[in-house]
mmCIF file of C-alpha atoms in Angstrom:
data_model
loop_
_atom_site.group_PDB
_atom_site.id
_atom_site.type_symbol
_atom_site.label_atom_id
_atom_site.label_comp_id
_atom_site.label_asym_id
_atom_site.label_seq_id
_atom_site.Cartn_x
_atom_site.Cartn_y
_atom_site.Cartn_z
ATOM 1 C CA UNK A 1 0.000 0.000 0.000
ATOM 2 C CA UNK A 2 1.581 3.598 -0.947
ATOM 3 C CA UNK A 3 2.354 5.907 1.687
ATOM 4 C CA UNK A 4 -0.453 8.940 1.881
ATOM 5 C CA UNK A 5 3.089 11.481 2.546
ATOM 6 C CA UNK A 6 4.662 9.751 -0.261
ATOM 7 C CA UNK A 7 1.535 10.151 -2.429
ATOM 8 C CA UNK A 8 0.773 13.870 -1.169
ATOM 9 C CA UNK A 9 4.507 14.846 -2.314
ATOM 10 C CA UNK A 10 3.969 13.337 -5.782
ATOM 11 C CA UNK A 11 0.934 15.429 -6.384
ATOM 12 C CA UNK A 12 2.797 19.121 -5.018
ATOM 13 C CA UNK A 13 5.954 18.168 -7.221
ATOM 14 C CA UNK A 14 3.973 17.383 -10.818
ATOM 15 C CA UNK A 15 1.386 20.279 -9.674
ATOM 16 C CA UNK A 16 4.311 23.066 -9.345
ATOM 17 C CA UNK A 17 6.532 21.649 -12.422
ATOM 18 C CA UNK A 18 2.888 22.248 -14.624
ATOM 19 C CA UNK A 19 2.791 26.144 -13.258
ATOM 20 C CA UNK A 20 6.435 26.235 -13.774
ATOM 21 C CA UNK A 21 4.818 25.345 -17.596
ATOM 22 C CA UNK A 22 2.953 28.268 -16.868
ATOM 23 C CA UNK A 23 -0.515 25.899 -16.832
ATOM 24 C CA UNK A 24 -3.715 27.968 -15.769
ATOM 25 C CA UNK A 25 -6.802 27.617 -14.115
ATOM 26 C CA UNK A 26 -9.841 27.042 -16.186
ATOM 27 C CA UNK A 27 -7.740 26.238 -19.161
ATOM 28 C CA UNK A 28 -8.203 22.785 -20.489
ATOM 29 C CA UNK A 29 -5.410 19.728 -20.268
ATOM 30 C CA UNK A 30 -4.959 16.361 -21.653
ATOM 31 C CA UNK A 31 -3.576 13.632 -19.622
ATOM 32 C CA UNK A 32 -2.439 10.396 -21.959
ATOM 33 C CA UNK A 33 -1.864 7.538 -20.515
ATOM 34 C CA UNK A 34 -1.787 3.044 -21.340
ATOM 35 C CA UNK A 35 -2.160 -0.032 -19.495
ATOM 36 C CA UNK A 36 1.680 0.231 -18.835
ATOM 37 C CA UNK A 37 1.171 3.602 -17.084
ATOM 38 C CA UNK A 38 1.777 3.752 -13.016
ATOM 39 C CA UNK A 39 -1.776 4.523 -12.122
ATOM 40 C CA UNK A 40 -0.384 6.391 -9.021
ATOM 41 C CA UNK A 41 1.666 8.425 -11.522
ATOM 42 C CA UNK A 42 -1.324 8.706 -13.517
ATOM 43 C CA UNK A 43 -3.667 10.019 -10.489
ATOM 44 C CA UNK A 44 -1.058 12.721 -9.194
ATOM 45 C CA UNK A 45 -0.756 13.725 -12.396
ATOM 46 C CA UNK A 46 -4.855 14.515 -13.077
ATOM 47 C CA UNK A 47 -5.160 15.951 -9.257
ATOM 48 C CA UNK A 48 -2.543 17.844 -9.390
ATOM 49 C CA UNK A 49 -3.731 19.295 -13.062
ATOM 50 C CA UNK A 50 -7.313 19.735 -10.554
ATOM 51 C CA UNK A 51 -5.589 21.833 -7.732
ATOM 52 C CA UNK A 52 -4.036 24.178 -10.399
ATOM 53 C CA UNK A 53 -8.107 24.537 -12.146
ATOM 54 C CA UNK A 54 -7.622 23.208 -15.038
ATOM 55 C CA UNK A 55 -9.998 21.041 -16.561
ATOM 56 C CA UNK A 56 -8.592 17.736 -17.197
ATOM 57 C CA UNK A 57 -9.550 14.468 -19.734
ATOM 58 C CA UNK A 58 -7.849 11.438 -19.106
ATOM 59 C CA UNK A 59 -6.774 9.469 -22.222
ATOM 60 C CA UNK A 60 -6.474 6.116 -21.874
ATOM 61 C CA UNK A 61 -4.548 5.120 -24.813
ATOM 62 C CA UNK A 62 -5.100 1.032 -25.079
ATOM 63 C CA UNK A 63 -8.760 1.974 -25.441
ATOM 64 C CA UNK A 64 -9.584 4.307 -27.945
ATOM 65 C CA UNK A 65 -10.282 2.879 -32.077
ATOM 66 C CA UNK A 66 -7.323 2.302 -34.411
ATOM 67 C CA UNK A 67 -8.095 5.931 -36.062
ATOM 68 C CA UNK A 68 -7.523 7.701 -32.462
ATOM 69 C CA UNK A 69 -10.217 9.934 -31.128
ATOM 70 C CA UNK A 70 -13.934 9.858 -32.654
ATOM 71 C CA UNK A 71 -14.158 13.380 -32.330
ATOM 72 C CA UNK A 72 -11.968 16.482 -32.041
ATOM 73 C CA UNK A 73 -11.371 17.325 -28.454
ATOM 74 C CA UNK A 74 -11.049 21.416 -27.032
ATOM 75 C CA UNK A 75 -7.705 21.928 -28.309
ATOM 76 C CA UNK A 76 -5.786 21.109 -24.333
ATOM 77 C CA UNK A 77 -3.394 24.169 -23.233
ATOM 78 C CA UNK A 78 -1.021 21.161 -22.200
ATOM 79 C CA UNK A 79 -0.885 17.822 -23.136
ATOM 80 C CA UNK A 80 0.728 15.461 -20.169
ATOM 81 C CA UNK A 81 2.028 12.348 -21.251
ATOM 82 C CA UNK A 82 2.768 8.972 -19.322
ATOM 83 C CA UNK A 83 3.261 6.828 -22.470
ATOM 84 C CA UNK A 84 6.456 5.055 -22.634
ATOM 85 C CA UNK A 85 7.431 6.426 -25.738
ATOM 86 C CA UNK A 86 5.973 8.902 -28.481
ATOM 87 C CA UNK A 87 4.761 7.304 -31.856
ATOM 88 C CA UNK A 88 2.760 8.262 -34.465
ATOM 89 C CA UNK A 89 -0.293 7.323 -33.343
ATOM 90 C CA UNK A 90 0.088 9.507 -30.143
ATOM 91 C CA UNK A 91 1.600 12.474 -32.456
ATOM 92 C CA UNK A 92 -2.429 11.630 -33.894
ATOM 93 C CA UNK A 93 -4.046 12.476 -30.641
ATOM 94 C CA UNK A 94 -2.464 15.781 -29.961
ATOM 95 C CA UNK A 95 -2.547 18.817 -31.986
ATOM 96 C CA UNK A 96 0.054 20.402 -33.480
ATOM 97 C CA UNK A 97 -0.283 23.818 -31.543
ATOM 98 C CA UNK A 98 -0.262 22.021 -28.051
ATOM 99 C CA UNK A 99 2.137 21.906 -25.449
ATOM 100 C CA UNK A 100 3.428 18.531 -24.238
ATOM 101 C CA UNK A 101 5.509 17.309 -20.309
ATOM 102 C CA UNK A 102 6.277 13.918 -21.423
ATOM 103 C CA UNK A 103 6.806 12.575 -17.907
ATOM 104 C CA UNK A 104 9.996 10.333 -18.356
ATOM 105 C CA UNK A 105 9.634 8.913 -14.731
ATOM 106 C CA UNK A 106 7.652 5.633 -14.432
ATOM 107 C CA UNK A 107 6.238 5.704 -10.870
ATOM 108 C CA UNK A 108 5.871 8.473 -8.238
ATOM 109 C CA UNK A 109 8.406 6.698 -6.231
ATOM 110 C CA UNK A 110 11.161 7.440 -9.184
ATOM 111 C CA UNK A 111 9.799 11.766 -8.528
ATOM 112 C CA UNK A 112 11.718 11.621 -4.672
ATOM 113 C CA UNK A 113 13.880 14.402 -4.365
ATOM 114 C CA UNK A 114 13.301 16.371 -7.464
ATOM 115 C CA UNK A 115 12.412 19.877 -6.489
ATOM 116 C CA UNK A 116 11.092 21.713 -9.452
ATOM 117 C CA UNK A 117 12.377 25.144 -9.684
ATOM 118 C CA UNK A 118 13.141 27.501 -12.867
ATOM 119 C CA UNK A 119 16.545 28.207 -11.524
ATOM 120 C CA UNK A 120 17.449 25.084 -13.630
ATOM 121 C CA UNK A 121 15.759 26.171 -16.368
ATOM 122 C CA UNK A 122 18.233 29.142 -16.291
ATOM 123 C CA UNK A 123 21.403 26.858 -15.500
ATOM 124 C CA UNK A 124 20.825 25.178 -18.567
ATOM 125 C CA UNK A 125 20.123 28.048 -20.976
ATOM 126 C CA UNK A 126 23.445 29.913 -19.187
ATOM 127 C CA UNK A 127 24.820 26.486 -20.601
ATOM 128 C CA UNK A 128 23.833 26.805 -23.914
ATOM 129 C CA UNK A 129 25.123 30.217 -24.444
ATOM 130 C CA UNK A 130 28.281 29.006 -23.265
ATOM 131 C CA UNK A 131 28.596 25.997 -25.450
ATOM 132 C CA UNK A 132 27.406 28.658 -28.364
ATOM 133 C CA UNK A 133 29.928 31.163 -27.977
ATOM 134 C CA UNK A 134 32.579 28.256 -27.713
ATOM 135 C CA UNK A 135 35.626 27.327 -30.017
ATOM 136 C CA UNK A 136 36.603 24.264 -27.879
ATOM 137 C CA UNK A 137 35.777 21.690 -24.959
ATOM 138 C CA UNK A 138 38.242 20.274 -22.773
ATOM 139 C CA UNK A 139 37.109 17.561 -20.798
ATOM 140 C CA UNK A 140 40.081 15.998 -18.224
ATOM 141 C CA UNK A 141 40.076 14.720 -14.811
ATOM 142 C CA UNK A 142 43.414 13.249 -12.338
ATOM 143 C CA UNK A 143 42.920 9.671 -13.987
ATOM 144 C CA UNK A 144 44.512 10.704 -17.391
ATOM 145 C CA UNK A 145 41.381 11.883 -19.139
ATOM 146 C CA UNK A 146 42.736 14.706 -21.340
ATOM 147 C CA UNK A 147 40.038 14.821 -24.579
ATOM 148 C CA UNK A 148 39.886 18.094 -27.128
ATOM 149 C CA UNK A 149 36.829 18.998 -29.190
ATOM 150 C CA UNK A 150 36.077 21.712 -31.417
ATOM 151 C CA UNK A 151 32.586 23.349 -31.105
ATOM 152 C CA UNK A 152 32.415 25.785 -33.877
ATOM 153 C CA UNK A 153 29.409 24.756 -36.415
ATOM 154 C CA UNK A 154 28.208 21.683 -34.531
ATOM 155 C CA UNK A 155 24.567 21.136 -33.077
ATOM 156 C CA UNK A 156 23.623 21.508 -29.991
ATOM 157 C CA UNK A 157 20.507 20.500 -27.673
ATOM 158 C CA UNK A 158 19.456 20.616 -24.347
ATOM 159 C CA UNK A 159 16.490 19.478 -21.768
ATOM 160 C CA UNK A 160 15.300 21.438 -18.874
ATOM 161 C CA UNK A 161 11.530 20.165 -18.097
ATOM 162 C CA UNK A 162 9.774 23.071 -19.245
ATOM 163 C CA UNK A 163 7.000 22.750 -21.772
ATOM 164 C CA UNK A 164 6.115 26.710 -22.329
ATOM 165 C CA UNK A 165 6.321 26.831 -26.104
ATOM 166 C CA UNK A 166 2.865 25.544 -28.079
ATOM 167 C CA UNK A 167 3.788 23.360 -30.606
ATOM 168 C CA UNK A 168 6.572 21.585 -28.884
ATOM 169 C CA UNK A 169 7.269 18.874 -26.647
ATOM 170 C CA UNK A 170 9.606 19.195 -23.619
ATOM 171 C CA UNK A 171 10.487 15.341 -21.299
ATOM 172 C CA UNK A 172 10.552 15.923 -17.258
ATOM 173 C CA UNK A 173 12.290 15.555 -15.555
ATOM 174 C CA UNK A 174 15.456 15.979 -17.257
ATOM 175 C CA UNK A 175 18.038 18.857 -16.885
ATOM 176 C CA UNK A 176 21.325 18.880 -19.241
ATOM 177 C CA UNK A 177 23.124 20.295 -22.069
ATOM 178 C CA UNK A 178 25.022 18.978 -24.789
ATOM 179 C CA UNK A 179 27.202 19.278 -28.091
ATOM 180 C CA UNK A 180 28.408 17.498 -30.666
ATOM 181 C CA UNK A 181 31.671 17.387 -32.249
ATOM 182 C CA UNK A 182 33.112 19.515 -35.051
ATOM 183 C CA UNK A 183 34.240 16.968 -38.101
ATOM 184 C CA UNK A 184 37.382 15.575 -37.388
ATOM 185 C CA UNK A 185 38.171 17.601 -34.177
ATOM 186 C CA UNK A 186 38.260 15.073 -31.181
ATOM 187 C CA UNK A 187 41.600 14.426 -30.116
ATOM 188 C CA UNK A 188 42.709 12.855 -26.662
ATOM 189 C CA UNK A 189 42.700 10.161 -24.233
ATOM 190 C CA UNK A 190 38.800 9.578 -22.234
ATOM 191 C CA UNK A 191 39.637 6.818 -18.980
ATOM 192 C CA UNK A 192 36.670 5.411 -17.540
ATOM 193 C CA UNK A 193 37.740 4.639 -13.880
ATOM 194 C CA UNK A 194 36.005 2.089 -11.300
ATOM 195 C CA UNK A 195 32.041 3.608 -10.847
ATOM 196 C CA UNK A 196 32.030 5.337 -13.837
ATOM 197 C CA UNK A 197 29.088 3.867 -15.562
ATOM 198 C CA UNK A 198 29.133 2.319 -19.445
ATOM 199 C CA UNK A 199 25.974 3.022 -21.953
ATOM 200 C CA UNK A 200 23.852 2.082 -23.265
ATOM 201 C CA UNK A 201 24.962 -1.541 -22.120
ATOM 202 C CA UNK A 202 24.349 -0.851 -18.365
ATOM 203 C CA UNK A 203 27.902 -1.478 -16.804
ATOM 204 C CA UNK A 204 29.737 0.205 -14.040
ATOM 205 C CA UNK A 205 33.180 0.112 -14.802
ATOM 206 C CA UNK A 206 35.091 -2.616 -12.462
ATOM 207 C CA UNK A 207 38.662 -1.145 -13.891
ATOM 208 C CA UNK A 208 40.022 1.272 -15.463
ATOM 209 C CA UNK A 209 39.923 1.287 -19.767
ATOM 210 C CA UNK A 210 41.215 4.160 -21.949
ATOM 211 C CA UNK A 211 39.802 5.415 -25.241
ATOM 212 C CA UNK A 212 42.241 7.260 -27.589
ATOM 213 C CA UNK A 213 40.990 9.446 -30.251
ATOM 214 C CA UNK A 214 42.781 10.900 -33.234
ATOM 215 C CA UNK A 215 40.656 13.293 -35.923
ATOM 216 C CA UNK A 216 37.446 12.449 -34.271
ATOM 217 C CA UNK A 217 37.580 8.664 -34.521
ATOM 218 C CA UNK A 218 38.296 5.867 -31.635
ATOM 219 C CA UNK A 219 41.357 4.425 -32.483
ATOM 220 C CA UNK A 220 42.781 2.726 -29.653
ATOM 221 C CA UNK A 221 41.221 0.412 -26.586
ATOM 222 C CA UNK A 222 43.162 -0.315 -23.643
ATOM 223 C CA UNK A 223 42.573 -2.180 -20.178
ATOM 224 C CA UNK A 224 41.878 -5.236 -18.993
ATOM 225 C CA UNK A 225 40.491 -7.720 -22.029
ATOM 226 C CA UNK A 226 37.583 -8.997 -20.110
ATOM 227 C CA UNK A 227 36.194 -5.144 -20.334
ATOM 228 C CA UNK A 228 38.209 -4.415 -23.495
ATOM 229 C CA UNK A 229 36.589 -7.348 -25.715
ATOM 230 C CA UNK A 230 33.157 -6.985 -24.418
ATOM 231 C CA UNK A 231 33.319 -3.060 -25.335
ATOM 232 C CA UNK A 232 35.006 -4.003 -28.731
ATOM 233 C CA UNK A 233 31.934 -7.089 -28.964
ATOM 234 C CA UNK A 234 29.235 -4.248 -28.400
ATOM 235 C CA UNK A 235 31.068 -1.601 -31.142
ATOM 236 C CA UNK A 236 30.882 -4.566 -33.609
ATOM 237 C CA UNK A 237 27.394 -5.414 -32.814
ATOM 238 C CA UNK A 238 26.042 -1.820 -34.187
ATOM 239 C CA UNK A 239 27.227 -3.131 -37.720
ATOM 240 C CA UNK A 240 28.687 1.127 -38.220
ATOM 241 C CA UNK A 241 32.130 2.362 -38.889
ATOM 242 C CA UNK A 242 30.536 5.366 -37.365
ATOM 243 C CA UNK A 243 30.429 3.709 -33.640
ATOM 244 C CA UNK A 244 33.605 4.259 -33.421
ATOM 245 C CA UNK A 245 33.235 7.993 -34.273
ATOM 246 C CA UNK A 246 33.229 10.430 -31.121
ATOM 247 C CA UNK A 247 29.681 12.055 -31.708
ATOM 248 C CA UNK A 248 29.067 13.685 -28.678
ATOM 249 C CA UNK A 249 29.435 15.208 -25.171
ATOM 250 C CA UNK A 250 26.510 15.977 -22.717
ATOM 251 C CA UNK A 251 26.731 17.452 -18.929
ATOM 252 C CA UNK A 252 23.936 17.167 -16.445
ATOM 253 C CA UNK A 253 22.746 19.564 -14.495
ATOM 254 C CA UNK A 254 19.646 18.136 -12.540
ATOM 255 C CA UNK A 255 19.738 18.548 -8.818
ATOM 256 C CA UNK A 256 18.417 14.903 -7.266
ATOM 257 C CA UNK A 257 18.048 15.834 -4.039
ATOM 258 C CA UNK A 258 17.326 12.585 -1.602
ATOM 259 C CA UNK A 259 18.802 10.855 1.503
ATOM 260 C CA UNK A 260 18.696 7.994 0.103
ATOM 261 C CA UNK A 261 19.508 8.251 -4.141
ATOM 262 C CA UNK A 262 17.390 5.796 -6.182
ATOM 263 C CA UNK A 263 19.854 2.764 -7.613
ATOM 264 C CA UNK A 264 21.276 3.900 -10.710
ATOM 265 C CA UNK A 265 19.877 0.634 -12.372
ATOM 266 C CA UNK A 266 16.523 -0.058 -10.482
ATOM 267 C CA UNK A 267 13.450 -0.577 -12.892
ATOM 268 C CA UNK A 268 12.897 2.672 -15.340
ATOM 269 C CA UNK A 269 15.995 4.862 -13.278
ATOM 270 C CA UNK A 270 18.820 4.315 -16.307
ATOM 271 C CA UNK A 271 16.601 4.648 -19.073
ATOM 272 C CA UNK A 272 14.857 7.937 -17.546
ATOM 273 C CA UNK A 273 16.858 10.817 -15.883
ATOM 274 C CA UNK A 274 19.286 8.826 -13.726
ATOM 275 C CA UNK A 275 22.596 8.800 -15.420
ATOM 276 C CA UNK A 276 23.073 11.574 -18.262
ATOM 277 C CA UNK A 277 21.113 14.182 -16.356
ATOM 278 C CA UNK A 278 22.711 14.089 -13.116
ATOM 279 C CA UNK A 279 24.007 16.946 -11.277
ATOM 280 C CA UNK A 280 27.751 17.276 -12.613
ATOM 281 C CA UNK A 281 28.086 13.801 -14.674
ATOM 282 C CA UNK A 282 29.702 13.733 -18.211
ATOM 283 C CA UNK A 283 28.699 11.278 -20.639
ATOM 284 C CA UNK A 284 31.062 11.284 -23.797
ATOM 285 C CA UNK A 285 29.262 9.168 -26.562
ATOM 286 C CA UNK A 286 30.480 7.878 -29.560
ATOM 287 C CA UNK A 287 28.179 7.029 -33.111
ATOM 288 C CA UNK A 288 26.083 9.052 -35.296
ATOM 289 C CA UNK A 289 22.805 9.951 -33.730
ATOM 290 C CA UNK A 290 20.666 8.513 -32.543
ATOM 291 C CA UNK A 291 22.588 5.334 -32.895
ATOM 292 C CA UNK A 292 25.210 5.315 -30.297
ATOM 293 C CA UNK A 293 28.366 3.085 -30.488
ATOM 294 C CA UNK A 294 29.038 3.513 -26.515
ATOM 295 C CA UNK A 295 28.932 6.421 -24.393
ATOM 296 C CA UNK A 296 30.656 6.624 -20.199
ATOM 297 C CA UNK A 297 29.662 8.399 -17.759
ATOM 298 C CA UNK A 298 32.551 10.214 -15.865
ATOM 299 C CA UNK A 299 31.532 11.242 -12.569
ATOM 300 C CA UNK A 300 33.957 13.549 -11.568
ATOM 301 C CA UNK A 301 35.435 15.235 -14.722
ATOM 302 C CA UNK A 302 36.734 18.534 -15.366
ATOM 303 C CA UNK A 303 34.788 20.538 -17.986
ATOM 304 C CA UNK A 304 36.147 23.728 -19.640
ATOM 305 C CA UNK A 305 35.208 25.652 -22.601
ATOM 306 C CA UNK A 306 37.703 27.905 -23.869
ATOM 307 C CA UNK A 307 39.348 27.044 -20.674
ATOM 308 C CA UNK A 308 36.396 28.845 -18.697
ATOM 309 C CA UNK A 309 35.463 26.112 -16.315
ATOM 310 C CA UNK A 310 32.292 24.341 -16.372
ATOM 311 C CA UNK A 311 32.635 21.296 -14.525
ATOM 312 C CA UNK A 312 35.320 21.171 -11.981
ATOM 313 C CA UNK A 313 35.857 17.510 -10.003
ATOM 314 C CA UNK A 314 32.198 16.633 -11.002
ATOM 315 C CA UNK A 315 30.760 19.848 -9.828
ATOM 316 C CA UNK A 316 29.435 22.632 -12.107
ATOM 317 C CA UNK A 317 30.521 25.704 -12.077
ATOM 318 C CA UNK A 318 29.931 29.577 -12.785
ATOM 319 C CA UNK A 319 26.435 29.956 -14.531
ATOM 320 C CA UNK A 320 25.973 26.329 -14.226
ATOM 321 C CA UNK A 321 25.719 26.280 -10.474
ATOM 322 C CA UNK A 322 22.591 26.447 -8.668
ATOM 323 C CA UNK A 323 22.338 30.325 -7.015
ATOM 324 C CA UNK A 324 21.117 30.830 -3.455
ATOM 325 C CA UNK A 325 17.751 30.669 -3.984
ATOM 326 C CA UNK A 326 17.912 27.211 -5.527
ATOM 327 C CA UNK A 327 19.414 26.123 -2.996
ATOM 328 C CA UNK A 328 17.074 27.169 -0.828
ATOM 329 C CA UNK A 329 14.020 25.289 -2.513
ATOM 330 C CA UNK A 330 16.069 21.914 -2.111
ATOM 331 C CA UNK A 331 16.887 22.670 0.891
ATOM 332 C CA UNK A 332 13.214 23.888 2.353
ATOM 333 C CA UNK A 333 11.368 22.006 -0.249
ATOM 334 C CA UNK A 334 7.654 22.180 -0.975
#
């Protein structure tokens, strides 16, 4: 049986992330959900849509004809969605001038110690301009990492929660920024030490392994071979030359606060916002999007950009640290 408090805190978390999405009262909202939905995620999500006044309609997905909804709905000021996923037939169901929170978290339990706050929303744009106004990323830490890339005309995305623009679609919660690689530019050494954490495959690393790159490509793995073959097995398996091509680097910025973090690898936590968006982590990622030859997640790397730093020991820095009043919310939370 859930916990009332436990339940309670669910509902106050998704109810101020929807007015940091600057949701109304009296507007109306469309909750989408499927028989693989959380129905505890699925009822803090409608209440707390009711406590803010809007006027909700739960979707449930599995339900409704092949050809989606038998008549057009009031156009919903947001759109929540608890699908696992976002095909075509849900792309059906909403229009094209709504807004959509696609809840990445599976169960309320997976919401403990997020505190919603815009400050991050402002972390991660500060992060943005500073990966835009960039000519190159150094990423090192006291292991040996020492890894070069040039930023100048390559793309760049980012994730902070906040779905205040109609027509697009914004995942929550999530918090990071990232960059790919200018052609040809990466040049280095990246070592993944013990508890850094391999993906997509799902491995904490159990000893140290060194990728070298020269003009952007992998071209050298070194360690132990029990780690070394399976990593070589897994670049094979993508069936690319472009695995081995360094595609990207991403830094998290979401705050997790909790006594007790959620396992990094407990049902829905890796695939969701538990590794690439946490507070400080680096995740270098080789491929060509969005298929991804392997990416590591460094834990305590050094981030500069033009030798401003970012990241310092696996803490951000500057414009990418929370201010005071961040702080505060975590630490007097709702």
């Amino acid at each position: 049986m859930r916990s009332e408090s436990v339940y309670r805190r669910s509902v106050d978390i998704m109810a101020r992330q929807l007015e940091l999405c600057r949701v109304a009262p009296g507007r109306p909202a469309m909750v989408l959900s499927d028989d693989a939905t959380d129905p505890a995620l699925l009822d803090a999500a409608v209440h707390a849509l009711d406590e803010i006044g809007t006027l909700p309609t739960s979707v449930f997905v599995d339900e409704l004809p092949y050809e989606g909804l038998s008549a057009d709905p009031t156009t919903p000021d947001i759109v929540v969605n608890l699908l696992n996923g976002y095909s075509d037939e849900v792309d059906s169901l909403v229009p094209s001038n709504a807004r959509v929170l696609s809840v990445v978290a599976q169960s309320t339990g997976e919401l403990r110690g997020i505190v919603p706050h815009v400050g991050l929303s402002r972390r991660v744009k500060r992060g943005m301009d500073l990966l835009d106004a960039g000519q190159e990323l150094h990423v090192g830490d006291d292991q040996g990492t020492n890894l070069r890339i040039g930023l100048r005309g390559a793309r760049r995305w980012m994730h902070d929660g906040l779905a205040t623009v109609p027509g697009t679609v914004a995942q929550w919660p999530r918090g990071m920024i990232g960059s790919s690689t200018a052609e040809g530019t990466a040049k280095g050494t990246v070592v993944i030490s013990p508890g850094d954490i391999w993906l997509p495959m799902g491995w904490y690393a159990r000893s140290s392994v060194a990728l070298t790159f020269e003009g952007g490509r992998m071209v050298r793995i070194e360690g132990p071979q029990s780690e070394t073959d399976a990593i070589r097995a897994h670049l094979a398996s993508v069936g690319s030359p472009s695995a081995y091509r360094l595609d990207a680097v991403e830094i998290g910025l979401l705050w997790v606060d909790s006594s007790r973090p959620p396992a990094l690898f407990e049902p829905g936590f890796a695939d969701s916002f538990g590794v690439t968006d946490r507070y400080g982590h680096v995740v270098i990622a080789t491929g060509d999007y969005p298929t991804v030859g392997v990416a590591c997640c460094l834990r305590n790397a050094t981030v500069a950009v033009d030798e401003v730093a970012a990241v310092r020991s696996g803490q951000p820095q500057g414009d990418l640290a929370p201010d005071v009043y961040e702080q505060a919310a975590h630490r007097f939370p709702l």
